[in-house]
């Protein structure tokens, strides 16, 4: 049995709770905006490499 397992289990549960709390605070529209923003940034990085 893994001696670190109880610590990992507690860590996973803490992270899950943090994620649930964050998810409750984020609106779908806000998440969509950030995804489009990230996609645009990646397109700009790709265009920079194309110009080289």
Short mmCIF file of C-alpha atoms in Angstrom, two decimals:
data_model
loop_
_atom_site.label_atom_id
_atom_site.label_comp_id
_atom_site.label_asym_id
_atom_site.label_seq_id
_atom_site.Cartn_x
_atom_site.Cartn_y
_atom_site.Cartn_z
CA UNK A 1 0.00 0.00 0.00
CA UNK A 2 1.29 3.46 -0.89
CA UNK A 3 2.29 5.41 2.24
CA UNK A 4 1.48 8.70 0.47
CA UNK A 5 -2.02 7.70 -0.61
CA UNK A 6 -3.95 9.39 2.25
CA UNK A 7 -2.15 12.66 1.54
CA UNK A 8 -2.90 12.40 -2.18
CA UNK A 9 -6.55 11.59 -1.53
CA UNK A 10 -6.89 14.65 0.69
CA UNK A 11 -5.10 16.79 -1.88
CA UNK A 12 -7.38 15.58 -4.68
CA UNK A 13 -10.46 16.32 -2.61
CA UNK A 14 -9.21 19.80 -1.70
CA UNK A 15 -8.46 20.55 -5.34
CA UNK A 16 -11.88 19.25 -6.38
CA UNK A 17 -13.56 21.52 -3.84
CA UNK A 18 -11.55 24.54 -5.06
CA UNK A 19 -12.53 23.76 -8.66
CA UNK A 20 -16.20 23.42 -7.75
CA UNK A 21 -16.08 26.76 -5.93
CA UNK A 22 -14.41 28.40 -8.93
CA UNK A 23 -16.88 26.82 -11.35
CA UNK A 24 -19.77 28.27 -9.39
CA UNK A 25 -18.26 31.74 -9.74
CA UNK A 26 -17.56 31.61 -13.48
CA UNK A 27 -20.32 32.27 -15.96
CA UNK A 28 -20.54 30.38 -19.22
CA UNK A 29 -20.20 33.62 -21.15
CA UNK A 30 -17.04 34.53 -19.24
CA UNK A 31 -15.52 31.11 -19.89
CA UNK A 32 -16.41 31.36 -23.58
CA UNK A 33 -14.75 34.79 -23.77
CA UNK A 34 -11.54 33.46 -22.22
CA UNK A 35 -11.46 30.48 -24.57
CA UNK A 36 -11.83 32.73 -27.61
CA UNK A 37 -9.16 35.02 -26.17
CA UNK A 38 -6.78 32.07 -25.73
CA UNK A 39 -7.51 30.86 -29.27
CA UNK A 40 -6.79 34.32 -30.66
CA UNK A 41 -3.51 34.46 -28.76
CA UNK A 42 -2.48 31.09 -30.21
CA UNK A 43 -3.37 32.27 -33.72
CA UNK A 44 -1.18 35.35 -33.17
CA UNK A 45 1.71 33.16 -32.02
CA UNK A 46 1.30 30.97 -35.11
CA UNK A 47 1.22 34.04 -37.37
CA UNK A 48 4.42 35.32 -35.75
CA UNK A 49 6.14 32.04 -36.56
CA UNK A 50 4.82 32.14 -40.14
CA UNK A 51 6.39 35.56 -40.64
CA UNK A 52 9.84 34.33 -39.59
#
